[in-house]
PDB file of C-alpha atoms and ligand atoms in Angstrom:
ATOM      1  CA  MET E 171      94.456  52.468  65.176  1.00 89.00           C
ATOM      2  CA  GLU E 172      92.638  55.327  63.489  1.00 93.00           C
ATOM      3  CA  ILE E 173      91.840  58.287  65.759  1.00 95.00           C
ATOM      4  CA  ALA E 174      88.173  57.797  66.674  1.00 91.00           C
ATOM      5  CA  ASN E 175      85.369  60.338  66.493  1.00 93.00           C
ATOM      6  CA  PRO E 176      83.955  61.083  69.912  1.00 94.00           C
ATOM      7  CA  PHE E 177      80.340  59.953  70.150  1.00 94.00           C
ATOM      8  CA  SER E 178      77.904  61.141  72.786  1.00 96.00           C
ATOM      9  CA  PRO E 179      74.153  60.524  73.156  1.00 97.00           C
ATOM     10  CA  ILE E 180      71.507  63.202  73.694  1.00 98.00           C
ATOM     11  CA  GLU E 181      68.876  62.493  76.324  1.00 97.00           C
ATOM     12  CA  PRO E 182      66.010  64.433  77.897  1.00 97.00           C
ATOM     13  CA  LEU E 183      66.456  65.619  81.469  1.00 97.00           C
ATOM     14  CA  ASN E 184      63.194  65.435  83.365  1.00 94.00           C
ATOM     15  CA  ILE E 185      63.215  68.066  86.072  1.00 95.00           C
ATOM     16  CA  GLY E 186      60.098  69.461  87.751  1.00 95.00           C
ATOM     17  CA  ILE E 187      61.250  73.080  87.576  1.00 95.00           C
ATOM     18  CA  ALA E 188      61.687  72.880  83.796  1.00 97.00           C
ATOM     19  CA  LYS E 189      58.435  71.053  83.205  1.00 96.00           C
ATOM     20  CA  LYS E 190      56.531  73.679  85.200  1.00 96.00           C
ATOM     21  CA  ALA E 191      58.102  76.460  83.144  1.00 97.00           C
ATOM     22  CA  GLY E 192      57.336  74.669  79.881  1.00 97.00           C
ATOM     23  CA  ILE E 193      61.024  74.347  79.054  1.00 98.00           C
ATOM     24  CA  GLU E 194      62.614  71.300  77.476  1.00 97.00           C
ATOM     25  CA  ILE E 195      66.089  70.382  78.676  1.00 98.00           C
ATOM     26  CA  LEU E 196      68.195  67.992  76.660  1.00 98.00           C
ATOM     27  CA  LEU E 197      71.503  66.797  77.969  1.00 98.00           C
ATOM     28  CA  LYS E 198      74.350  66.141  75.553  1.00 98.00           C
ATOM     29  CA  ARG E 199      76.204  63.444  77.430  1.00 98.00           C
ATOM     30  CA  GLU E 200      79.779  64.232  76.443  1.00 98.00           C
ATOM     31  CA  ASP E 201      80.634  62.580  79.748  1.00 97.00           C
ATOM     32  CA  LEU E 202      79.659  59.246  78.210  1.00 97.00           C
ATOM     33  CA  SER E 203      81.960  59.436  75.189  1.00 97.00           C
ATOM     34  CA  HIS E 204      84.781  57.735  77.115  1.00 96.00           C
ATOM     35  CA  PRO E 205      85.412  56.954  80.794  1.00 95.00           C
ATOM     36  CA  PHE E 206      88.878  58.577  80.910  1.00 97.00           C
ATOM     37  CA  ILE E 207      89.218  60.704  77.774  1.00 96.00           C
ATOM     38  CA  SER E 208      86.297  62.591  79.117  1.00 85.00           C
ATOM     39  CA  GLY E 209      83.907  65.112  77.618  1.00 94.00           C
ATOM     40  CA  ASN E 210      85.291  68.242  76.037  1.00 98.00           C
ATOM     41  CA  LYS E 211      88.863  67.051  76.639  1.00 98.00           C
ATOM     42  CA  TRP E 212      88.316  64.285  74.103  1.00 98.00           C
ATOM     43  CA  ARG E 213      86.885  66.809  71.620  1.00 98.00           C
ATOM     44  CA  LYS E 214      89.859  69.108  72.142  1.00 98.00           C
ATOM     45  CA  LEU E 215      92.421  66.334  71.803  1.00 98.00           C
ATOM     46  CA  LYS E 216      91.121  64.861  68.573  1.00 98.00           C
ATOM     47  CA  TYR E 217      92.870  67.121  66.046  1.00 98.00           C
ATOM     48  CA  TYR E 218      96.040  67.344  68.132  1.00 98.00           C
ATOM     49  CA  LEU E 219      96.275  63.548  68.018  1.00 98.00           C
ATOM     50  CA  ILE E 220      95.727  63.573  64.263  1.00 98.00           C
ATOM     51  CA  ASP E 221      98.352  66.301  63.864  1.00 98.00           C
ATOM     52  CA  ALA E 222     100.867  64.458  66.072  1.00 98.00           C
ATOM     53  CA  ARG E 223     100.396  61.368  63.894  1.00 98.00           C
ATOM     54  CA  LEU E 224     100.858  63.416  60.717  1.00 98.00           C
ATOM     55  CA  GLN E 225     104.073  64.860  62.079  1.00 98.00           C
ATOM     56  CA  GLN E 226     105.172  61.352  63.074  1.00 98.00           C
ATOM     57  CA  LYS E 227     105.790  62.324  66.687  1.00 98.00           C
ATOM     58  CA  SER E 228     105.982  59.558  69.275  1.00 98.00           C
ATOM     59  CA  ILE E 229     105.658  61.493  72.549  1.00 98.00           C
ATOM     60  CA  LEU E 230     102.808  63.725  73.722  1.00 98.00           C
ATOM     61  CA  ALA E 231     103.791  66.300  76.322  1.00 98.00           C
ATOM     62  CA  THR E 232     101.271  68.475  78.101  1.00 98.00           C
ATOM     63  CA  PHE E 233     100.485  70.488  81.229  1.00 98.00           C
ATOM     64  CA  GLY E 234      97.891  70.578  83.982  1.00 98.00           C
ATOM     65  CA  GLY E 235      96.988  70.763  87.658  1.00 97.00           C
ATOM     66  CA  ALA E 236      97.105  67.795  90.004  1.00 97.00           C
ATOM     67  CA  TYR E 237      93.404  67.047  89.365  1.00 96.00           C
ATOM     68  CA  SER E 238      93.460  67.833  85.673  1.00 96.00           C
ATOM     69  CA  ASN E 239      90.880  66.051  83.550  1.00 97.00           C
ATOM     70  CA  HIS E 240      93.032  67.004  80.573  1.00 98.00           C
ATOM     71  CA  LEU E 241      96.167  65.259  81.896  1.00 98.00           C
ATOM     72  CA  LEU E 242      94.223  62.054  82.427  1.00 98.00           C
ATOM     73  CA  ALA E 243      92.557  62.323  79.017  1.00 98.00           C
ATOM     74  CA  THR E 244      95.949  62.827  77.364  1.00 98.00           C
ATOM     75  CA  ALA E 245      97.504  59.911  79.251  1.00 98.00           C
ATOM     76  CA  CYS E 246      94.729  57.541  78.230  1.00 98.00           C
ATOM     77  CA  ALA E 247      94.536  58.786  74.623  1.00 98.00           C
ATOM     78  CA  ALA E 248      98.304  58.469  74.277  1.00 98.00           C
ATOM     79  CA  ALA E 249      98.169  54.875  75.510  1.00 98.00           C
ATOM     80  CA  LYS E 250      95.257  54.085  73.203  1.00 98.00           C
ATOM     81  CA  TYR E 251      96.900  55.514  70.089  1.00 98.00           C
ATOM     82  CA  GLY E 252     100.453  54.379  70.629  1.00 98.00           C
ATOM     83  CA  PHE E 253     102.163  57.505  71.944  1.00 98.00           C
ATOM     84  CA  LYS E 254     104.303  57.898  75.023  1.00 98.00           C
ATOM     85  CA  SER E 255     103.102  60.681  77.281  1.00 98.00           C
ATOM     86  CA  ILE E 256     104.639  63.165  79.649  1.00 98.00           C
ATOM     87  CA  GLY E 257     102.713  65.418  82.005  1.00 98.00           C
ATOM     88  CA  PHE E 258     104.066  68.565  83.635  1.00 98.00           C
ATOM     89  CA  VAL E 259     102.048  69.066  86.792  1.00 98.00           C
ATOM     90  CA  ARG E 260     101.465  72.357  88.613  1.00 98.00           C
ATOM     91  CA  GLY E 261     102.624  72.389  92.234  1.00 98.00           C
ATOM     92  CA  ASN E 262     104.770  70.339  94.604  1.00 97.00           C
ATOM     93  CA  GLU E 263     104.889  66.602  94.169  1.00 97.00           C
ATOM     94  CA  VAL E 264     101.679  64.950  95.349  1.00 97.00           C
ATOM     95  CA  SER E 265      99.827  61.749  94.739  1.00 96.00           C
ATOM     96  CA  ASN E 266      96.097  61.357  94.195  1.00 97.00           C
ATOM     97  CA  HIS E 267      93.773  59.084  92.269  1.00 97.00           C
ATOM     98  CA  MET E 268      93.886  61.244  89.112  1.00 97.00           C
ATOM     99  CA  LEU E 269      97.683  61.226  88.926  1.00 98.00           C
ATOM    100  CA  GLN E 270      97.759  57.503  89.776  1.00 98.00           C
ATOM    101  CA  LEU E 271      95.473  56.884  86.816  1.00 98.00           C
ATOM    102  CA  CYS E 272      97.764  58.983  84.604  1.00 98.00           C
ATOM    103  CA  LYS E 273     100.666  56.776  85.696  1.00 98.00           C
ATOM    104  CA  LEU E 274      98.660  53.608  85.053  1.00 98.00           C
ATOM    105  CA  PHE E 275      98.267  54.793  81.475  1.00 98.00           C
ATOM    106  CA  GLY E 276     102.029  55.172  81.318  1.00 98.00           C
ATOM    107  CA  MET E 277     102.361  58.922  81.679  1.00 98.00           C
ATOM    108  CA  ASP E 278     105.641  60.207  83.152  1.00 98.00           C
ATOM    109  CA  LEU E 279     104.973  63.051  85.572  1.00 98.00           C
ATOM    110  CA  PHE E 280     107.166  66.038  86.402  1.00 98.00           C
ATOM    111  CA  PHE E 281     106.161  68.494  89.098  1.00 98.00           C
ATOM    112  CA  LEU E 282     106.809  72.233  88.759  1.00 98.00           C
ATOM    113  CA  SER E 283     106.485  74.786  91.539  1.00 98.00           C
ATOM    114  CA  ARG E 284     103.518  77.102  91.103  1.00 97.00           C
ATOM    115  CA  THR E 285     105.720  80.030  90.098  1.00 98.00           C
ATOM    116  CA  ASP E 286     107.750  77.954  87.630  1.00 98.00           C
ATOM    117  CA  TYR E 287     104.518  76.590  86.231  1.00 98.00           C
ATOM    118  CA  ALA E 288     103.044  80.051  85.836  1.00 97.00           C
ATOM    119  CA  ASN E 289     106.140  81.651  84.305  1.00 97.00           C
ATOM    120  CA  HIS E 290     108.483  79.107  82.725  1.00 97.00           C
ATOM    121  CA  LYS E 291     106.705  75.821  82.142  1.00 97.00           C
ATOM    122  CA  MET E 292     107.508  75.628  78.422  1.00 97.00           C
ATOM    123  CA  GLU E 293     111.206  76.419  78.940  1.00 97.00           C
ATOM    124  CA  ILE E 294     111.508  73.849  81.710  1.00 97.00           C
ATOM    125  CA  ALA E 295     109.670  71.219  79.673  1.00 98.00           C
ATOM    126  CA  THR E 296     111.856  71.941  76.657  1.00 97.00           C
ATOM    127  CA  LYS E 297     115.014  71.545  78.712  1.00 97.00           C
ATOM    128  CA  GLN E 298     113.731  68.386  80.350  1.00 97.00           C
ATOM    129  CA  LEU E 299     112.951  66.807  76.983  1.00 97.00           C
ATOM    130  CA  MET E 300     116.063  67.985  75.115  1.00 97.00           C
ATOM    131  CA  GLN E 301     117.279  64.444  74.381  1.00 97.00           C
ATOM    132  CA  VAL E 302     114.059  63.471  72.627  1.00 97.00           C
ATOM    133  CA  PHE E 303     112.925  66.905  71.499  1.00 97.00           C
ATOM    134  CA  ASN E 304     112.305  65.976  67.856  1.00 98.00           C
ATOM    135  CA  GLU E 305     109.961  63.236  68.959  1.00 98.00           C
ATOM    136  CA  VAL E 306     107.833  65.467  71.165  1.00 98.00           C
ATOM    137  CA  TYR E 307     104.458  66.936  70.288  1.00 98.00           C
ATOM    138  CA  PHE E 308     103.388  69.625  72.756  1.00 98.00           C
ATOM    139  CA  ILE E 309      99.725  70.085  73.622  1.00 98.00           C
ATOM    140  CA  ASN E 310      98.557  73.211  75.466  1.00 98.00           C
ATOM    141  CA  GLU E 311      97.172  72.992  78.965  1.00 97.00           C
ATOM    142  CA  GLY E 312      93.542  71.887  78.743  1.00 97.00           C
ATOM    143  CA  GLY E 313      93.911  71.170  75.009  1.00 98.00           C
ATOM    144  CA  SER E 314      93.257  74.820  74.201  1.00 97.00           C
ATOM    145  CA  GLY E 315      94.178  76.412  70.878  1.00 97.00           C
ATOM    146  CA  LEU E 316      92.870  76.339  67.313  1.00 97.00           C
ATOM    147  CA  LEU E 317      92.881  72.572  66.807  1.00 98.00           C
ATOM    148  CA  GLY E 318      91.178  72.097  70.153  1.00 98.00           C
ATOM    149  CA  GLU E 319      88.456  74.546  69.199  1.00 98.00           C
ATOM    150  CA  LYS E 320      88.052  72.857  65.818  1.00 98.00           C
ATOM    151  CA  GLY E 321      87.282  69.585  67.593  1.00 98.00           C
ATOM    152  CA  VAL E 322      84.794  71.234  69.923  1.00 98.00           C
ATOM    153  CA  ALA E 323      83.022  72.948  67.018  1.00 97.00           C
ATOM    154  CA  GLU E 324      82.033  69.499  65.742  1.00 97.00           C
ATOM    155  CA  ILE E 325      79.632  69.145  68.662  1.00 97.00           C
ATOM    156  CA  ILE E 326      77.404  71.604  66.808  1.00 97.00           C
ATOM    157  CA  ASN E 327      77.060  69.147  63.865  1.00 95.00           C
ATOM    158  CA  GLU E 328      75.386  66.783  66.304  1.00 96.00           C
ATOM    159  CA  VAL E 329      73.104  69.363  67.894  1.00 94.00           C
ATOM    160  CA  LYS E 330      72.086  71.660  65.022  1.00 87.00           C
ATOM    161  CA  SER E 331      68.350  72.363  64.989  1.00 88.00           C
ATOM    162  CA  GLN E 332      67.471  70.332  68.074  1.00 93.00           C
ATOM    163  CA  ALA E 333      67.819  73.299  70.426  1.00 96.00           C
ATOM    164  CA  ASP E 334      67.294  77.063  70.638  1.00 96.00           C
ATOM    165  CA  VAL E 335      69.810  77.524  73.421  1.00 97.00           C
ATOM    166  CA  LEU E 336      73.083  75.767  74.154  1.00 98.00           C
ATOM    167  CA  PHE E 337      74.393  75.804  77.692  1.00 98.00           C
ATOM    168  CA  CYS E 338      77.836  74.927  79.076  1.00 98.00           C
ATOM    169  CA  ALA E 339      80.331  75.488  81.882  1.00 98.00           C
ATOM    170  CA  ILE E 340      83.332  77.730  81.176  1.00 98.00           C
ATOM    171  CA  GLY E 341      86.827  77.243  82.589  1.00 97.00           C
ATOM    172  CA  THR E 342      89.477  78.612  80.234  1.00 96.00           C
ATOM    173  CA  GLY E 343      86.826  79.373  77.630  1.00 97.00           C
ATOM    174  CA  SER E 344      88.321  77.343  74.793  1.00 97.00           C
ATOM    175  CA  THR E 345      85.312  75.033  74.709  1.00 98.00           C
ATOM    176  CA  PHE E 346      82.966  78.007  74.547  1.00 98.00           C
ATOM    177  CA  ALA E 347      85.055  79.582  71.773  1.00 97.00           C
ATOM    178  CA  GLY E 348      84.874  76.337  69.800  1.00 98.00           C
ATOM    179  CA  LEU E 349      81.107  76.167  70.211  1.00 97.00           C
ATOM    180  CA  LEU E 350      80.748  79.778  69.045  1.00 97.00           C
ATOM    181  CA  GLN E 351      82.741  78.911  65.933  1.00 96.00           C
ATOM    182  CA  GLY E 352      80.591  75.860  65.306  1.00 96.00           C
ATOM    183  CA  VAL E 353      77.410  77.900  65.562  1.00 95.00           C
ATOM    184  CA  ASN E 354      78.834  80.554  63.230  1.00 94.00           C
ATOM    185  CA  ASN E 355      80.034  77.948  60.705  1.00 93.00           C
ATOM    186  CA  HIS E 356      76.524  76.586  60.410  1.00 92.00           C
ATOM    187  CA  GLY E 357      74.856  80.007  60.503  1.00 91.00           C
ATOM    188  CA  LEU E 358      72.523  78.765  63.215  1.00 90.00           C
ATOM    189  CA  PRO E 359      70.188  81.037  65.196  1.00 91.00           C
ATOM    190  CA  MET E 360      71.088  79.081  68.347  1.00 94.00           C
ATOM    191  CA  GLN E 361      72.135  81.205  71.314  1.00 96.00           C
ATOM    192  CA  LEU E 362      75.042  80.146  73.507  1.00 97.00           C
ATOM    193  CA  HIS E 363      74.923  80.544  77.278  1.00 98.00           C
ATOM    194  CA  GLY E 364      77.903  79.966  79.544  1.00 98.00           C
ATOM    195  CA  ILE E 365      78.476  79.684  83.274  1.00 98.00           C
ATOM    196  CA  PRO E 366      82.033  80.759  84.197  1.00 98.00           C
ATOM    197  CA  VAL E 367      83.297  78.707  87.146  1.00 98.00           C
ATOM    198  CA  LEU E 368      85.990  81.272  87.941  1.00 97.00           C
ATOM    199  CA  LYS E 369      85.399  84.559  89.676  1.00 97.00           C
ATOM    200  CA  GLY E 370      86.059  87.927  88.077  1.00 96.00           C
ATOM    201  CA  MET E 371      86.281  86.846  84.441  1.00 96.00           C
ATOM    202  CA  GLU E 372      83.893  89.448  83.017  1.00 95.00           C
ATOM    203  CA  GLU E 373      86.405  91.487  81.033  1.00 96.00           C
ATOM    204  CA  ALA E 374      88.684  88.644  80.006  1.00 96.00           C
ATOM    205  CA  PHE E 375      85.872  86.622  78.496  1.00 96.00           C
ATOM    206  CA  GLN E 376      84.338  89.613  76.790  1.00 95.00           C
ATOM    207  CA  LYS E 377      87.665  90.125  75.035  1.00 94.00           C
ATOM    208  CA  GLN E 378      88.000  86.442  74.237  1.00 95.00           C
ATOM    209  CA  PHE E 379      84.505  85.898  72.841  1.00 96.00           C
ATOM    210  CA  ASN E 380      83.363  89.151  71.236  1.00 92.00           C
ATOM    211  CA  SER E 381      85.319  88.420  68.055  1.00 92.00           C
ATOM    212  CA  TYR E 382      82.874  85.587  67.348  1.00 91.00           C
ATOM    213  CA  GLY E 383      79.860  87.890  67.387  1.00 87.00           C
ATOM    214  CA  LEU E 384      77.407  88.697  70.113  1.00 81.00           C
ATOM    215  CA  ASN E 385      75.012  85.796  69.984  1.00 90.00           C
ATOM    216  CA  TYR E 386      76.072  84.616  73.405  1.00 96.00           C
ATOM    217  CA  CYS E 387      75.427  85.347  77.049  1.00 97.00           C
ATOM    218  CA  LEU E 388      77.486  84.676  80.162  1.00 98.00           C
ATOM    219  CA  HIS E 389      76.030  84.306  83.637  1.00 98.00           C
ATOM    220  CA  HIS E 390      78.724  85.335  86.082  1.00 98.00           C
ATOM    221  CA  GLN E 391      76.729  84.815  89.275  1.00 98.00           C
ATOM    222  CA  TYR E 392      77.207  81.044  89.625  1.00 98.00           C
ATOM    223  CA  HIS E 393      80.921  80.580  90.397  1.00 98.00           C
ATOM    224  CA  PHE E 394      80.248  79.795  94.097  1.00 98.00           C
ATOM    225  CA  GLY E 395      83.280  81.777  95.226  1.00 97.00           C
ATOM    226  CA  GLY E 396      85.705  80.755  92.486  1.00 97.00           C
ATOM    227  CA  TYR E 397      87.470  77.835  90.895  1.00 96.00           C
ATOM    228  CA  ALA E 398      86.912  74.538  92.755  1.00 93.00           C
ATOM    229  CA  LYS E 399      85.083  76.373  95.553  1.00 96.00           C
ATOM    230  CA  THR E 400      81.870  74.838  96.826  1.00 96.00           C
ATOM    231  CA  ASN E 401      79.321  75.416  99.564  1.00 97.00           C
ATOM    232  CA  ASP E 402      76.530  73.464 101.219  1.00 97.00           C
ATOM    233  CA  ALA E 403      73.957  74.557  98.666  1.00 98.00           C
ATOM    234  CA  LEU E 404      76.061  73.231  95.779  1.00 98.00           C
ATOM    235  CA  LYS E 405      76.764  69.973  97.609  1.00 97.00           C
ATOM    236  CA  ALA E 406      73.066  69.495  98.324  1.00 98.00           C
ATOM    237  CA  PHE E 407      72.334  70.183  94.662  1.00 98.00           C
ATOM    238  CA  VAL E 408      74.819  67.520  93.493  1.00 97.00           C
ATOM    239  CA  GLN E 409      73.221  65.061  95.922  1.00 97.00           C
ATOM    240  CA  GLU E 410      69.704  65.886  94.757  1.00 97.00           C
ATOM    241  CA  MET E 411      70.610  65.626  91.048  1.00 98.00           C
ATOM    242  CA  ALA E 412      72.392  62.309  91.579  1.00 97.00           C
ATOM    243  CA  GLU E 413      69.381  60.861  93.427  1.00 97.00           C
ATOM    244  CA  ASN E 414      66.785  62.169  91.026  1.00 96.00           C
ATOM    245  CA  THR E 415      68.487  61.658  87.663  1.00 97.00           C
ATOM    246  CA  GLY E 416      71.208  59.026  88.087  1.00 97.00           C
ATOM    247  CA  ILE E 417      73.733  61.533  86.752  1.00 97.00           C
ATOM    248  CA  LEU E 418      76.761  62.915  88.580  1.00 97.00           C
ATOM    249  CA  PHE E 419      77.617  66.574  88.058  1.00 97.00           C
ATOM    250  CA  ASP E 420      81.090  67.386  89.351  1.00 97.00           C
ATOM    251  CA  TYR E 421      81.494  70.241  91.844  1.00 96.00           C
ATOM    252  CA  VAL E 422      84.115  72.119  89.824  1.00 96.00           C
ATOM    253  CA  TYR E 423      82.273  72.537  86.531  1.00 97.00           C
ATOM    254  CA  GLU E 424      79.090  70.721  85.710  1.00 98.00           C
ATOM    255  CA  ALA E 425      77.188  71.209  88.975  1.00 98.00           C
ATOM    256  CA  LYS E 426      77.666  74.983  88.682  1.00 98.00           C
ATOM    257  CA  MET E 427      76.458  74.867  85.091  1.00 98.00           C
ATOM    258  CA  MET E 428      73.346  72.867  85.966  1.00 98.00           C
ATOM    259  CA  TYR E 429      72.617  74.906  89.093  1.00 98.00           C
ATOM    260  CA  GLY E 430      72.823  78.100  87.071  1.00 98.00           C
ATOM    261  CA  LEU E 431      70.617  76.754  84.310  1.00 98.00           C
ATOM    262  CA  LEU E 432      67.880  75.594  86.683  1.00 98.00           C
ATOM    263  CA  ASP E 433      68.071  78.797  88.710  1.00 98.00           C
ATOM    264  CA  LEU E 434      67.618  80.907  85.571  1.00 98.00           C
ATOM    265  CA  ILE E 435      64.625  78.782  84.577  1.00 98.00           C
ATOM    266  CA  LYS E 436      63.161  79.214  88.059  1.00 97.00           C
ATOM    267  CA  GLN E 437      63.471  82.977  87.694  1.00 97.00           C
ATOM    268  CA  GLY E 438      61.586  82.870  84.401  1.00 97.00           C
ATOM    269  CA  TYR E 439      64.647  83.861  82.360  1.00 98.00           C
ATOM    270  CA  PHE E 440      63.722  81.666  79.381  1.00 97.00           C
ATOM    271  CA  LYS E 441      60.360  81.903  77.712  1.00 96.00           C
ATOM    272  CA  GLN E 442      57.981  78.989  77.578  1.00 97.00           C
ATOM    273  CA  GLY E 443      58.699  76.486  74.829  1.00 97.00           C
ATOM    274  CA  THR E 444      62.445  77.135  74.749  1.00 98.00           C
ATOM    275  CA  ARG E 445      64.467  74.033  73.912  1.00 98.00           C
ATOM    276  CA  ILE E 446      67.718  74.012  75.850  1.00 98.00           C
ATOM    277  CA  MET E 447      70.652  71.703  75.205  1.00 98.00           C
ATOM    278  CA  ALA E 448      73.074  71.485  78.119  1.00 98.00           C
ATOM    279  CA  LEU E 449      76.508  69.983  77.583  1.00 98.00           C
ATOM    280  CA  HIS E 450      77.716  67.639  80.282  1.00 98.00           C
ATOM    281  CA  ASN E 451      81.438  67.793  79.704  1.00 98.00           C
ATOM    282  CA  GLY E 452      82.477  64.965  82.014  1.00 96.00           C
ATOM    283  CA  GLY E 453      84.977  65.451  84.789  1.00 94.00           C
ATOM    284  CA  THR E 454      83.210  63.042  87.085  1.00 94.00           C
ATOM    285  CA  LEU E 455      86.357  61.172  88.159  1.00 94.00           C
ATOM    286  CA  GLY E 456      87.853  64.366  89.534  1.00 90.00           C
ATOM    287  CA  MET E 457      85.199  64.572  92.252  1.00 89.00           C
ATOM    288  CA  LEU E 458      86.120  61.267  93.880  1.00 88.00           C
ATOM    289  CA  SER E 459      88.568  62.959  96.226  1.00 81.00           C
ATOM    290  CA  MET E 460      85.798  65.215  97.545  1.00 80.00           C
ATOM    291  CA  LEU E 461      83.478  62.388  98.536  1.00 78.00           C
TER     292      LEU E 461
HETATM  293  C1  PLP Z 765      87.976  71.356  81.310  1.00 79.49           C
HETATM  294  C2  PLP Z 765      86.552  71.245  81.686  1.00 79.49           C
HETATM  295  C3  PLP Z 765      85.642  72.308  81.489  1.00 79.49           C
HETATM  296  C4  PLP Z 765      86.074  73.673  81.019  1.00 79.49           C
HETATM  297  O1  PLP Z 765      86.457  73.717  79.679  1.00 79.49           O
HETATM  298  P1  PLP Z 765      87.209  75.007  79.107  1.00 79.49           P
HETATM  299  O2  PLP Z 765      87.439  74.684  77.682  1.00 79.49           O
HETATM  300  O3  PLP Z 765      88.486  75.138  79.873  1.00 79.49           O
HETATM  301  O4  PLP Z 765      86.337  76.194  79.306  1.00 79.49           O
HETATM  302  C5  PLP Z 765      84.298  72.088  81.813  1.00 79.49           C
HETATM  303  N1  PLP Z 765      83.879  70.923  82.310  1.00 79.49           N
HETATM  304  C6  PLP Z 765      84.719  69.885  82.521  1.00 79.49           C
HETATM  305  C7  PLP Z 765      84.185  68.643  83.117  1.00 79.49           C
HETATM  306  C8  PLP Z 765      86.075  70.001  82.212  1.00 79.49           C
HETATM  307  O5  PLP Z 765      86.900  68.969  82.435  1.00 79.49           O
END
């Protein structure tokens, strides 16, 4: 089967706060492109899958945490396109619904201690896969890297002149880097805004993104204490959004993005008439364990 192009609809998000401020919010529903190969992970995988095919590899090997949207996306994509898949998971052996789904899609899982994962994951994976090494195509954690960013940049083809501002959540930053490239490729005046979901990333992201120019802005005040941290306000926000829009925003990424966007609008950050496109990058399955 030919590697498909991710498709995601764009829909208006009707929220009182935005209407009052005269701001239009559009939601790019990357979360709807596939139930398991979700959101930006599908975008980032696309060119790695094409490259693995070109190189005639039969096994995809990759890395991620125990709730990794990327591991699940890789497992499902591998099954769909005729690859075997192997996931190297950070931390002691556990079981949860995300890893069970990975296994359902045929992924073999290996667990690495946190220190091994941080320092030697590639060496350990290489050793583990020695027998089949020539068959293996390695994909970075989260699908980061140049081919991942190339896939993400294609989102811009589908957005182009429909918005003045593009908004998204930032984890590792590879999605944001891909979007910056897409905007530069098209020479668009669109400004990119990001909400880092990790604490203390000011310098790291400045280094990572400044090479793409300065037409971007990060809002570091919406991490809610750090990666995967939540509080009652964020939980109430997820509840309210679900009830009022029929859309789930996961606690780790998308709820923080949306909360930040609406809070900035409330504060009058964007001028009247601004058209904002927010990317919903999926990740909804990951929140099941927190319900
Ligand atoms: C992985 C992920 C992100 C973060 O993407 P990065 O490229 O790591 O910045 C955001 N939202 C969701 C739902 C994700 O799964």
